[in-house]
Short mmCIF file of C-alpha atoms in Angstrom, two decimals:
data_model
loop_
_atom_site.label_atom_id
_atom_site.label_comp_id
_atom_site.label_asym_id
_atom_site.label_seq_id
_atom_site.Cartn_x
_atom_site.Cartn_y
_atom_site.Cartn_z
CA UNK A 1 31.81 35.90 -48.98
CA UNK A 2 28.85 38.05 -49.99
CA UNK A 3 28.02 41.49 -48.39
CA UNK A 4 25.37 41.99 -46.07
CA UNK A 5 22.03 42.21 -46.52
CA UNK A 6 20.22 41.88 -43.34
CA UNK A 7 19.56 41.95 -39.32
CA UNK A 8 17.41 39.30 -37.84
CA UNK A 9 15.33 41.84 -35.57
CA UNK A 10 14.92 39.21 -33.23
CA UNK A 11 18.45 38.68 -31.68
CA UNK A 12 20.44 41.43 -33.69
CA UNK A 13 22.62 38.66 -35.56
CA UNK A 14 23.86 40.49 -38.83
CA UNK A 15 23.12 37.53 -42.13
CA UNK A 16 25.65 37.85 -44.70
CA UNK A 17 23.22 36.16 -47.64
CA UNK A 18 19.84 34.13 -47.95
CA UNK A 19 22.16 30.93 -46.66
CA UNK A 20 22.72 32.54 -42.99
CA UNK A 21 19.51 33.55 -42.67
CA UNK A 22 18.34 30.16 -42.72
CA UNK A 23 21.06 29.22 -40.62
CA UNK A 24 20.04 27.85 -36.61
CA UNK A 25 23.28 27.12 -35.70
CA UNK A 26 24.58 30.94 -35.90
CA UNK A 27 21.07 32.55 -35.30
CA UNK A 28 20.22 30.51 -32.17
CA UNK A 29 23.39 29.35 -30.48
CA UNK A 30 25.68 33.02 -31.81
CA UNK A 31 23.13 35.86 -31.12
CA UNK A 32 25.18 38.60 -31.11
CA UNK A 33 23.19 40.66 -28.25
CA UNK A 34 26.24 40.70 -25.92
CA UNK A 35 28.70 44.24 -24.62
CA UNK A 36 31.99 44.07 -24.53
CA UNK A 37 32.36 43.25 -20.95
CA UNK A 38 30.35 39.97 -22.00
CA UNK A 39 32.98 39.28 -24.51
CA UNK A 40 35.55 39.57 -21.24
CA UNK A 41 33.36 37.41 -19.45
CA UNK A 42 33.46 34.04 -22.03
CA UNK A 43 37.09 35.07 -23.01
CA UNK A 44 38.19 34.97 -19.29
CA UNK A 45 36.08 31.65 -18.69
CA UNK A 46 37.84 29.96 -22.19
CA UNK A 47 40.97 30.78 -20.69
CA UNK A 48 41.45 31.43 -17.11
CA UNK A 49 40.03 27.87 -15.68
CA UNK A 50 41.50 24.75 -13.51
CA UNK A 51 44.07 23.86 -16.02
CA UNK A 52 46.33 26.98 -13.81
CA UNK A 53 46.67 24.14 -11.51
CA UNK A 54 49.05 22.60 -13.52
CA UNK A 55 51.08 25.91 -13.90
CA UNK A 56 53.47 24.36 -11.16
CA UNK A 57 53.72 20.77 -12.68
CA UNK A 58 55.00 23.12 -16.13
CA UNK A 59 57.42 24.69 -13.78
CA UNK A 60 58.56 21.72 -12.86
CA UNK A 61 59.69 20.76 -16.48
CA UNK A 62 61.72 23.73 -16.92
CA UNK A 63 62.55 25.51 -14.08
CA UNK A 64 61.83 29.36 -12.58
CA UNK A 65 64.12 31.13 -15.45
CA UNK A 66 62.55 29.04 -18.25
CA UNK A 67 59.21 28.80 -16.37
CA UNK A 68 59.10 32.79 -16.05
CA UNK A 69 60.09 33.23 -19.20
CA UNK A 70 57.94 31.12 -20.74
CA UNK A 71 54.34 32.39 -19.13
CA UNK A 72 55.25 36.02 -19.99
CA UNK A 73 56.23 35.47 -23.52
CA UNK A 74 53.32 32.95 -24.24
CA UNK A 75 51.13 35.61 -22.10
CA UNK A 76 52.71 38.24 -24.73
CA UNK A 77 52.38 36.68 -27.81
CA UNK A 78 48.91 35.47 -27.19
CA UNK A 79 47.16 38.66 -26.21
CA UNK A 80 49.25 40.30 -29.59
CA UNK A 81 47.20 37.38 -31.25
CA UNK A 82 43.73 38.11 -30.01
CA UNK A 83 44.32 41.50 -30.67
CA UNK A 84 45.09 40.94 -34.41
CA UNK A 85 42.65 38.60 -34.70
CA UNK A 86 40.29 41.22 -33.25
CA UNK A 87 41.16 43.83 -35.82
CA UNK A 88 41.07 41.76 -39.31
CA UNK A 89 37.12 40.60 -37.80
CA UNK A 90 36.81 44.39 -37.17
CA UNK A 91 38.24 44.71 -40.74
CA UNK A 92 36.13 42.40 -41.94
CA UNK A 93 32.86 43.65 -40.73
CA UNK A 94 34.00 47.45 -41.70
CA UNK A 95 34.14 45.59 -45.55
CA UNK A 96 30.83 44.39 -45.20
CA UNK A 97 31.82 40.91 -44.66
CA UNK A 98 31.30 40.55 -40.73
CA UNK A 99 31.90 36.32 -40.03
CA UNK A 100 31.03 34.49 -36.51
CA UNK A 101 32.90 31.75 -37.40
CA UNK A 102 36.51 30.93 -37.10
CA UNK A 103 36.28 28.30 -39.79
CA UNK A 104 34.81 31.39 -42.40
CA UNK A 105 37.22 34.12 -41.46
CA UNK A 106 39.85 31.52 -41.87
CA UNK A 107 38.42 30.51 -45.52
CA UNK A 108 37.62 33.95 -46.93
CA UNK A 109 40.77 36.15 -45.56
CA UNK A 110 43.22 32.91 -46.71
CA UNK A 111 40.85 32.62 -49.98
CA UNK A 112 40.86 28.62 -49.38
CA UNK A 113 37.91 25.92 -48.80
CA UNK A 114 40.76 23.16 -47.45
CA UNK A 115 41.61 25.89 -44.74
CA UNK A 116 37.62 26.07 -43.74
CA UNK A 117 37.95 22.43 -42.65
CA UNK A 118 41.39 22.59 -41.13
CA UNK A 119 39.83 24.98 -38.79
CA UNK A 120 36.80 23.18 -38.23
CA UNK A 121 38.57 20.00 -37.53
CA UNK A 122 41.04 21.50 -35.21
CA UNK A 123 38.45 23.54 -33.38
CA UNK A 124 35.96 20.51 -33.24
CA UNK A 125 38.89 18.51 -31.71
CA UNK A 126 40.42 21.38 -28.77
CA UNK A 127 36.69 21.64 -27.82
CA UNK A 128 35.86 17.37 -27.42
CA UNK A 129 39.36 17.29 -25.68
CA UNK A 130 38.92 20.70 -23.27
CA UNK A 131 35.44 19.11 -22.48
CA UNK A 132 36.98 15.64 -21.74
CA UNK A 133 39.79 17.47 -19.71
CA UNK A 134 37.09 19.28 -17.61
CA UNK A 135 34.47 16.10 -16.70
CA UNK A 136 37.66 14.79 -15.69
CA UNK A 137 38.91 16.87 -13.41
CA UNK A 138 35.64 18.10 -12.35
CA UNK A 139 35.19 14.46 -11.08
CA UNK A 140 38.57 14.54 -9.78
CA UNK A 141 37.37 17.30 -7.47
CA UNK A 142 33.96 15.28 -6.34
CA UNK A 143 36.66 12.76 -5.65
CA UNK A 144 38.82 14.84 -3.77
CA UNK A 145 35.59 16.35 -1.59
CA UNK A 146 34.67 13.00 -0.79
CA UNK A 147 38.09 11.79 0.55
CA UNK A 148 37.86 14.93 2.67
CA UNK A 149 34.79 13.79 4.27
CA UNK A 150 35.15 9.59 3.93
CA UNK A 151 38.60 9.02 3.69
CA UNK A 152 37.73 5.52 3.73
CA UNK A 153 35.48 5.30 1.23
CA UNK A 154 34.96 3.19 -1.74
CA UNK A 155 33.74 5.14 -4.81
CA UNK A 156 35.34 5.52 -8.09
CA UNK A 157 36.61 7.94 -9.92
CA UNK A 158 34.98 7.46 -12.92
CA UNK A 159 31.66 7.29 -10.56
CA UNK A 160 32.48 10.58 -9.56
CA UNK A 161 32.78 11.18 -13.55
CA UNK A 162 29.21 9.72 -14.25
CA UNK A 163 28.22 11.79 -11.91
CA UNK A 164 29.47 15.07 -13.47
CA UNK A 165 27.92 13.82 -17.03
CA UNK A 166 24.95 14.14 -15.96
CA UNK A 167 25.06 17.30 -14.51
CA UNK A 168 26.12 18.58 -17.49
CA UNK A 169 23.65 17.07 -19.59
CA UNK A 170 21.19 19.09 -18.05
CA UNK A 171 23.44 22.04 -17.83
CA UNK A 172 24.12 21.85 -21.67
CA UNK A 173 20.75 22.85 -22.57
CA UNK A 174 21.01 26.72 -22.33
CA UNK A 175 20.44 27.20 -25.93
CA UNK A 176 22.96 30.26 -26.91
CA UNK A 177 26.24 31.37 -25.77
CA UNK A 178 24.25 34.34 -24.71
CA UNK A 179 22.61 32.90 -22.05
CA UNK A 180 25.70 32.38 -20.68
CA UNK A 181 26.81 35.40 -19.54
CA UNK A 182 25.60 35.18 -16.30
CA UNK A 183 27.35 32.07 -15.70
CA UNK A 184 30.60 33.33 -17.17
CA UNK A 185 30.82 36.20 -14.55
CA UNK A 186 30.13 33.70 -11.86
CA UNK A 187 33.34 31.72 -13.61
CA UNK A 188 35.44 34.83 -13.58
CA UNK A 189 34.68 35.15 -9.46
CA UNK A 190 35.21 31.79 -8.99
CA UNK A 191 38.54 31.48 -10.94
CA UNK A 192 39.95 34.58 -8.71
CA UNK A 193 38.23 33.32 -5.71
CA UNK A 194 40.26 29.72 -6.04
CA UNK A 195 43.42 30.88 -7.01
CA UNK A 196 43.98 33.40 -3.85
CA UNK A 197 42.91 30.22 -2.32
CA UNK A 198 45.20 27.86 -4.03
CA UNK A 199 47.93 30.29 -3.08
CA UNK A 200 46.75 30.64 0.53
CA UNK A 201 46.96 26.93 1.04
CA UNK A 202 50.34 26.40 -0.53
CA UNK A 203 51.75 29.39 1.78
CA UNK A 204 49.79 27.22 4.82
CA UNK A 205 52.19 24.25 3.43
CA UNK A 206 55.46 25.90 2.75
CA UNK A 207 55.15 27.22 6.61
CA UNK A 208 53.29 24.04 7.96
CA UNK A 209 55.64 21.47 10.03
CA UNK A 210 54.65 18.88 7.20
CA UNK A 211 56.16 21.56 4.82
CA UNK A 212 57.55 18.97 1.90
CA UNK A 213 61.90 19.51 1.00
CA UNK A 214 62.11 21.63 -1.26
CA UNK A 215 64.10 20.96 -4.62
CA UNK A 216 63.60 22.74 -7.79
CA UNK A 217 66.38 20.84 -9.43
CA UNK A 218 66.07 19.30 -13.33
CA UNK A 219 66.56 15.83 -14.15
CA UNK A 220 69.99 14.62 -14.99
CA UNK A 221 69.22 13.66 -18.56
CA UNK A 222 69.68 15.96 -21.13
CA UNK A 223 67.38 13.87 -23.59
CA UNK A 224 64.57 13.93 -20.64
CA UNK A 225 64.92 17.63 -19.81
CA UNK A 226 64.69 18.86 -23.31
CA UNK A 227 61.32 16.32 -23.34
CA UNK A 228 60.11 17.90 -20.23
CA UNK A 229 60.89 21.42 -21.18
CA UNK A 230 58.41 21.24 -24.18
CA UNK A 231 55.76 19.19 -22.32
CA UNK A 232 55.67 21.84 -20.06
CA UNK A 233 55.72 24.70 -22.68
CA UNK A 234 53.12 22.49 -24.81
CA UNK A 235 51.19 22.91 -21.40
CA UNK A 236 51.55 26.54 -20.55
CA UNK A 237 50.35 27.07 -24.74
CA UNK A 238 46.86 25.08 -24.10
CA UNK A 239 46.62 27.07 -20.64
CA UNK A 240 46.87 30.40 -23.03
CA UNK A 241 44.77 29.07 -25.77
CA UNK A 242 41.18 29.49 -26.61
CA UNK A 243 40.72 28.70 -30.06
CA UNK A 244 37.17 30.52 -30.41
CA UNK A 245 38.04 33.97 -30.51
CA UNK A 246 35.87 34.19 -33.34
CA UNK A 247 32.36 33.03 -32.12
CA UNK A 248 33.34 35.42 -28.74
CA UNK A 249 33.15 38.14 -30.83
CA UNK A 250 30.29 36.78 -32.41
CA UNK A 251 28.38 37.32 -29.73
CA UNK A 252 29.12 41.15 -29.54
CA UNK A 253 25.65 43.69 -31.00
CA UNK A 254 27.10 45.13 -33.48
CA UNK A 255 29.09 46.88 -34.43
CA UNK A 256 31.69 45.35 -32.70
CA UNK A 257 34.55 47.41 -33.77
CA UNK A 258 36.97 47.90 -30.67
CA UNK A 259 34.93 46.42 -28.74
CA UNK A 260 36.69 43.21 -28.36
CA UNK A 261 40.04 45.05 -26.73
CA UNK A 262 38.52 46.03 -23.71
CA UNK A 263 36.99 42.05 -23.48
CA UNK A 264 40.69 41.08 -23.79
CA UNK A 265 42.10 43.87 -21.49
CA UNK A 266 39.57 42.41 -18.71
CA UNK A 267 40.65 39.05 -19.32
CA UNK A 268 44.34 39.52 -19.33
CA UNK A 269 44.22 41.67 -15.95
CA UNK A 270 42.51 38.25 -14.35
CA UNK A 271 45.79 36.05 -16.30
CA UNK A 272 47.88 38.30 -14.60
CA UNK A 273 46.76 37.97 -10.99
CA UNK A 274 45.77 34.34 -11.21
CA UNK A 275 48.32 32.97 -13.46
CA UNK A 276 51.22 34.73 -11.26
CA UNK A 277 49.98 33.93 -7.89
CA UNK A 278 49.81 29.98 -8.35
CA UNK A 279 52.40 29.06 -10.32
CA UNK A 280 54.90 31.24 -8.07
CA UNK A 281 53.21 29.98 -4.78
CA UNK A 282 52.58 26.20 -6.11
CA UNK A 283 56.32 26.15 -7.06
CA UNK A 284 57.84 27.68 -4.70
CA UNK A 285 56.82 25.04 -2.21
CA UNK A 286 56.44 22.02 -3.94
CA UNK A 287 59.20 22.19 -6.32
CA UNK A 288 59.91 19.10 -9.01
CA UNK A 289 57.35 17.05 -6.73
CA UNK A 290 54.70 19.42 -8.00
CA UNK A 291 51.51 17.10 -9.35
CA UNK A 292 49.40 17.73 -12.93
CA UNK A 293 46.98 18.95 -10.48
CA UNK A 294 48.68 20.86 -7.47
CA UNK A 295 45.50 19.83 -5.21
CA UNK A 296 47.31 16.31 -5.37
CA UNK A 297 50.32 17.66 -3.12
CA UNK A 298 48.12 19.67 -0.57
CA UNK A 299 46.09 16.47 -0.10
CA UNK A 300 48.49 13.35 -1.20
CA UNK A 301 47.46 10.02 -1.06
CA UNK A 302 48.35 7.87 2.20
CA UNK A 303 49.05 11.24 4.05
CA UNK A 304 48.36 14.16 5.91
CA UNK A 305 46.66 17.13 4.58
CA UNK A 306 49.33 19.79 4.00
CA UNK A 307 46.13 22.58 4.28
CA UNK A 308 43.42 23.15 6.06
CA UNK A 309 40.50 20.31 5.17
CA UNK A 310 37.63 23.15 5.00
CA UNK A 311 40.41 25.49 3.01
CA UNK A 312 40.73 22.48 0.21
CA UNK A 313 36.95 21.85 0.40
CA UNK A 314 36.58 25.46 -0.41
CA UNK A 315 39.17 25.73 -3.02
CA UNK A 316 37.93 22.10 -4.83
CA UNK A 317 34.20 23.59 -5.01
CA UNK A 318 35.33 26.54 -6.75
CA UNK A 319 37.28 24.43 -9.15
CA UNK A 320 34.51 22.35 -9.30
CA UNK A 321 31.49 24.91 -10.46
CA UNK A 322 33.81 26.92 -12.56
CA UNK A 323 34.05 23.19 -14.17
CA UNK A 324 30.93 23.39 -15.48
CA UNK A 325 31.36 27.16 -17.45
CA UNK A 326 33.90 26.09 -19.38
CA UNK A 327 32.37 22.77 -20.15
CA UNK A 328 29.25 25.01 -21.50
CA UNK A 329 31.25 27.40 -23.06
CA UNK A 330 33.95 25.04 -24.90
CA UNK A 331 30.51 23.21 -26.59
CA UNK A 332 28.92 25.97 -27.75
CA UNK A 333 30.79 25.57 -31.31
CA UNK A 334 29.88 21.77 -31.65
CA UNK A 335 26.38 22.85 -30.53
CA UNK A 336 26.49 25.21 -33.48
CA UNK A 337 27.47 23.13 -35.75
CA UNK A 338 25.09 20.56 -34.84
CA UNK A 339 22.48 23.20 -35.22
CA UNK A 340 22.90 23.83 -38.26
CA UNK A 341 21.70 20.95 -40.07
CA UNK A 342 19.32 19.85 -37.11
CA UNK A 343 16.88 23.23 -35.95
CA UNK A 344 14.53 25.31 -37.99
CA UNK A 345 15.13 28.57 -37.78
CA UNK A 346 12.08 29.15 -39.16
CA UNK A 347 10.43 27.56 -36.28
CA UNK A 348 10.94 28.84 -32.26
CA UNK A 349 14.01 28.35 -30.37
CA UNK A 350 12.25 26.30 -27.47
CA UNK A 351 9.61 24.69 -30.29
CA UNK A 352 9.14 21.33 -30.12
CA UNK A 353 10.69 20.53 -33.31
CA UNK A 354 13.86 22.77 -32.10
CA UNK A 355 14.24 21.25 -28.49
CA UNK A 356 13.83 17.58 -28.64
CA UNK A 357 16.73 17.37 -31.21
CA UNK A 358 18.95 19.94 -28.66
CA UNK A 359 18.36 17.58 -25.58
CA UNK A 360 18.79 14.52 -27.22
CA UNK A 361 22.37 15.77 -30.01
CA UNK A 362 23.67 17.74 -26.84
CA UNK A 363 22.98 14.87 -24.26
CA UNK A 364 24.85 12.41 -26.54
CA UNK A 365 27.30 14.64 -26.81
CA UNK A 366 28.00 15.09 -22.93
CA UNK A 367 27.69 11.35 -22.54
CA UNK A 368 30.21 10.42 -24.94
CA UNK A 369 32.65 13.38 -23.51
CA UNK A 370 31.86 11.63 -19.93
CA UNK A 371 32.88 7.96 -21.79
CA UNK A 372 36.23 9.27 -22.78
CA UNK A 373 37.40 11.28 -19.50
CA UNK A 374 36.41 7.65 -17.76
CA UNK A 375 38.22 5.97 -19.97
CA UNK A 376 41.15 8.39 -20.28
CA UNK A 377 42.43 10.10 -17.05
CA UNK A 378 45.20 11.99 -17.71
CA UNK A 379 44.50 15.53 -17.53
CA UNK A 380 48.23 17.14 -18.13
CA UNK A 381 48.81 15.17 -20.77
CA UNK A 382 45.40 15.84 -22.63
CA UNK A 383 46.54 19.65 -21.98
CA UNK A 384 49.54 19.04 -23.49
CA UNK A 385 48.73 17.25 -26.37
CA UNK A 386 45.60 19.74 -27.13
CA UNK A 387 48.16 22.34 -26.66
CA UNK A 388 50.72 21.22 -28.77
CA UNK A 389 48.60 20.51 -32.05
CA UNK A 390 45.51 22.86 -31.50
CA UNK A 391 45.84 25.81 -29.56
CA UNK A 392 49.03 26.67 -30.98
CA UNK A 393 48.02 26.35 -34.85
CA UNK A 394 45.19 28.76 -34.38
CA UNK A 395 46.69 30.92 -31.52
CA UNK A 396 50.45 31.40 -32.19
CA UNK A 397 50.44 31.45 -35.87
CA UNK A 398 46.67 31.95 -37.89
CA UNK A 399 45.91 35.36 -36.00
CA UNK A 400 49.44 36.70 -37.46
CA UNK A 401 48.60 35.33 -40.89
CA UNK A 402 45.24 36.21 -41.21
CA UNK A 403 46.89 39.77 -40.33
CA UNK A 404 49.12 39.83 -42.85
CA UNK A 405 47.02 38.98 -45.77
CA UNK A 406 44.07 41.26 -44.37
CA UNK A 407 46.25 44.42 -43.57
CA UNK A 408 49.26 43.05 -46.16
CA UNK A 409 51.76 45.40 -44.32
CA UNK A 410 55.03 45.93 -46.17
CA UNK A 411 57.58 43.02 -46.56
CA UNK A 412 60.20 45.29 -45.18
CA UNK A 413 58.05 46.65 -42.24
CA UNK A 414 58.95 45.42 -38.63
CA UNK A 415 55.46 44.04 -37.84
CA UNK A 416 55.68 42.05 -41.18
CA UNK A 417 58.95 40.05 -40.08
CA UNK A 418 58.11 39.99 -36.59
CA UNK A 419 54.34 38.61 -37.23
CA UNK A 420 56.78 35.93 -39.65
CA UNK A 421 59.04 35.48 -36.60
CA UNK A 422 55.95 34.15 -34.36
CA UNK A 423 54.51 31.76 -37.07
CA UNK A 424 58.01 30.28 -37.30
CA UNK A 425 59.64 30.03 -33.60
CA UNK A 426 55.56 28.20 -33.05
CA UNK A 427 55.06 25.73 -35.57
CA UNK A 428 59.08 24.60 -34.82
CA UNK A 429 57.57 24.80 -30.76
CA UNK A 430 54.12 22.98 -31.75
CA UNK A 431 55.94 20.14 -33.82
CA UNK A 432 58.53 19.57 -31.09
CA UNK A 433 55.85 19.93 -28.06
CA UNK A 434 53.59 17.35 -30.17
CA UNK A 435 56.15 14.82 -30.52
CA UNK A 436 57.29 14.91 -26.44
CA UNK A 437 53.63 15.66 -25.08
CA UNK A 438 51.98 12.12 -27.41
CA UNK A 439 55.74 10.61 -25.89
CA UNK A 440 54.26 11.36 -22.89
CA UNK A 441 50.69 10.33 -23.22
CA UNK A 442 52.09 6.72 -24.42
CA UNK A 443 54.11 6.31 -21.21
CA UNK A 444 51.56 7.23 -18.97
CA UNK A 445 48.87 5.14 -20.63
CA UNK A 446 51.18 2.18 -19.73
CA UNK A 447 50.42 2.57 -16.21
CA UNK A 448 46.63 2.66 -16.39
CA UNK A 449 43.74 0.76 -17.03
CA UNK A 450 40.40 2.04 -18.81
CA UNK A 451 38.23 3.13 -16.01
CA UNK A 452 40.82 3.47 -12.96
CA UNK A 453 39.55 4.48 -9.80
CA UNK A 454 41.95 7.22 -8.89
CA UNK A 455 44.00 9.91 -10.80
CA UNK A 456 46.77 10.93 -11.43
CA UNK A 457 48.89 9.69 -8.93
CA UNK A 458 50.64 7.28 -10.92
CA UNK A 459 51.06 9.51 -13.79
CA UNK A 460 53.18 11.94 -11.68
CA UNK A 461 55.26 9.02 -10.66
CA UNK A 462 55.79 8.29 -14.05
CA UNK A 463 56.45 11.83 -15.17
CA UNK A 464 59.60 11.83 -13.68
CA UNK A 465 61.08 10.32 -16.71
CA UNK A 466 60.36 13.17 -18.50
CA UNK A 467 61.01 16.20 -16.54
#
C-alpha cells in the first residue's frame, strides 16, 4: 500500500494515494469524523441486537455447563480479537499505511490479492444474510404486534415483511455511517431497554400459573446432540460476530490510535448485562422448549400469553426499531462498495448525479434483501449458517493472524502458540458448525413453502431432531 499523502478537509478521511482520493465509496459512506464513544455506539449496534433472543434456543442445544461455557469463552476470545485487530490498524496507521477497509488490511498485512476478495466475498455475504435475518424478524415482530391486537386476523408474514422493505428503503438513504450515530445510541438504549424486558417477562412466566414444565434435558441421540451442540455454538459465534471491525474504526478522526478499546470496552459492558440476563432468564424457564425466537414461547400459537400483552408489545417494539440500526449499519459496506464505481466524488454528496444512483442501487438493494427474508424464514438457521462460515473466519481466526504477521511475536512466545491455538480449535469449530447448521437449514426447509405466512413455529418443531 502506498504512504499517505493527504486529508480531505472536508470530512477528515486520511487518502492513502491519488486512487482514494477519487474514491466515493470511502470518502462519502467512511468519513472518519466519529470519537471513540461513536465507535462503541456502531460496534454495540453490529453486535448486541435481536439475534440474543435466540441465546436460549443455543442453550437448548447444549445445556447450562456447555451453554455457560460457551458464551464466556466465545465472549473471551472475541473481544481478544477486536482488540488485536484494533492494534495491527493502529499499527498500520502509525506506519503510514492507515486502511478503512477490512478487505485492504487483510491484503496488505497477509501480502495477498486472493485474500482481498476472500474478505470481500465473505463480508459481502454476513452483511446480505444479517440484513435478510433482520427484515425477517423485524416483520416477525409487526406480526407478533398485530396478533396482540387482532388475534384473528388474516395478514401474512411476508406482508408484514413488505412492509418492513419499505421502511427501510427510505431509511437506507442516510448517506455515511456517520450519520448514524445518532441512531446507533438510540440502538444501544433500545437493546438494554428490551432485554431487562425480555427478562422481566420470562420471570412473569416462570412464576405465572401457565408457567410451562420445566426440562433442560438433551436429546437421547448421541449423533443429534453432538449436531445440536454445534448448531448452537455456530449460533452463539454469529451472535458474537461483526465482521466490520475495520470500517468501525474507519469512522474514527484520526488518529485513532487507542481509541478503538474504549469503543470495545463500552460494547462489551452492554454483552455482559444483556447477553447474561436473557439467556439465563429465557432458559431457565423455558428449558429445551425454548423457540429460535424466545418471543414465540411468551406468546405461542393457539394459547395464552405467558406475559403481560402491553409488556410483549413493549418488548416487540424495541426489537422492532433496533431492527432497523442494524439493518443500516450491516449495509453500509455494500453501500460502499457500490459507491465506489457509481458517485463522483468530485461532485456533492446530495448532487444530483450522486443521489439518484444512491436511492435507486440502495432501494434495489433493500428490495431484494426483503425478496429473500419472504422467501426464506428461518432466522436461527440463517444465524447459524452465517455464523458458522462468516463470522468465525474473520472473527476467531484473521484478527490472530493478521497479529502475528504484523507484530511477528516469537515462535516460542505464549501469545504466538496461543493466537495458533484459537485459529485451530475455530476453523475445526467453523467446519463442524457449517456442516450441522446447512444439516439443519435442509431439514427445516422441508417443512416450508416460499412465502409462508407464519414463522418459525414449525421450524422449532422440527428442531427437535437436532438438539
Amino acid at each position: 500500500m502506498a504512504s499517505l499523502k493527504a486529508v480531505n478537509p472536508e470530512n477528515g478521511l486520511v487518502l492513502t494515494d491519488d486512487s482514494h482520493r477519487e474514491d466515493a465509496g470511502a470518502a462519502f459512506v467512511l468519513q472518519s469524523k466519529g470519537e471513540w464513544y461513536h465507535a462503541g455506539y456502531h460496534l454495540t449496534t453490529a453486535i448486541v441486537g435481536p439475534t440474543v433472543l435466540a441465546l436460549p434456543f443455543a442453550f437448548r442445544g447444549m445445556g447450562w455447563a456447555l451453554g455457560f461455557f460457551s458464551l464466556i469463552v466465545m465472549g473471551a476470545v472475541t473481544f481478544y480479537a477486536y482488540y488485536l485487530m484494533s492494534l495491527v490498524l493502529d499499527y498500520c496507521e502509525n506506519s503510514g499505511r492507515r486502511h478503512i477497509r477490512f478487505r485492504e488490511l487483510a491484503a496488505d498485512v497477509l501480502g495477498s490479492g486472493w485474500m482481498f476478495y476472500f474478505v470481500v466475498s465473505i463480508q459481502t455475504t454476513i452483511n446480505f444474510a444479517v440484513s435478510v435475518g433482520c427484515i425477517l424478524l423485524a416483520g416477525n415482530c409487526l406480526q407478533i404486534i398485530y396478533r396482540l391486537i387482532t388475534p384473528t386476523g388474516s395478514i401474512k408474514l411476508y406482508e408484514f415483511i413488505a412492509m418492513v422493505t419499505v421502511v427501510m428503503m427510505l431509511l437506507s438513504q442516510m448517506p455515511t455511517f456517520h450519520s448514524l450515530r445518532h441512531i446507533n445510541l438510540g440502538s444501544l438504549l433500545l437493546c438494554l431497554g428490551f432485554s431487562f424486558l425480555i427478562t422481566a417477562a420470562c420471570i412473569y412466566a416462570g412464576t405465572s400459573k401457565n408457567a410451562p414444565p420445566r426440562d433442560y434435558s438433551l436429546s437421547s441421540s448421541s449423533s443429534s446432540k453432538l449436531f445440536g451442540a454445534f448448531t448452537s455454538i455456530s449460533i452463539i459465534a454469529a451472535i458474537f460476530g461483526n465482521g466490520i471491525l475495520p470500517e468501525i474504526q474507519a469512522t474514527l478522526a484520526p488518529p485513532a490510535t487507542g481509541k478503538m478499546v474504549k469503543g470495545l470496552t463500552l460494547c462489551y459492558t452492554v454483552i455482559l448485562v444483556t447477553f447474561c440476563s436473557v439467556a439465563i432468564s429465557g432458559y431457565l424457564v423455558f428449558g429445551n422448549k425454548s423457540s429460535p425466537n424466545i418471543l414465540n414461547n411468551l406468546l405461542p400459537f393457539g394459547g395464552p400469553s405467558l406475559a403481560p400483552k402491553w409488556l410483549i408489545g413493549l418488548t416487540v417494539g424495541f426489537v422492532l426499531l433496533q431492527l432497523f440500526a442494524i439493518t443500516l449499519v450491516y449495509s453500509q459496506v455494500t453501500y460502499e462498495i457500490m459507491e465506489k464505481k457509481s458517485a463522483d466524488v468530485k461532485q456533492g454528496l446530495f448532487s444530483k448525479r450522486n443521489l439518484i444512483p444512491r436511492i435507486m442501487l440502495r432501494s434495489l438493494y433493500m428490495i431484494l434483501c426483503g425478496l429473500f427474508a419472504a422467501m426464506l424464514p428461518f432466522f436461527a438457521d440463517i444465524s447459524a449458517v452465517v455464523g458458522a462460515v462468516g463470522f468465525i473466519p474473520l472473527d476467531f481466526i484473521l484478527p490472530m493472524l493478521l497479529y502475528n504477521m504484523t507484530y511477528k511475536p516469537a515462535r516460542s512466545s505464549f501469545k504466538y502458540w496461543f493466537n495458533n491455538t484459537i485459529m485451530i480449535v475455530f476453523t475445526c469449530v467453523g467446519l463442524l458448525g457449517a456442516f450441522s447448521s446447512i444439516r439443519q437449514l435442509v431439514l427445516d426447509a422441508k417443512t416450508f413453502k416460499p412465502f409462508s405466512g407464519n414463522s418459525g413455529r414449525r421450524v422449532e418443531a422440527n428442531s427437535d431432531s437436532c438438539t
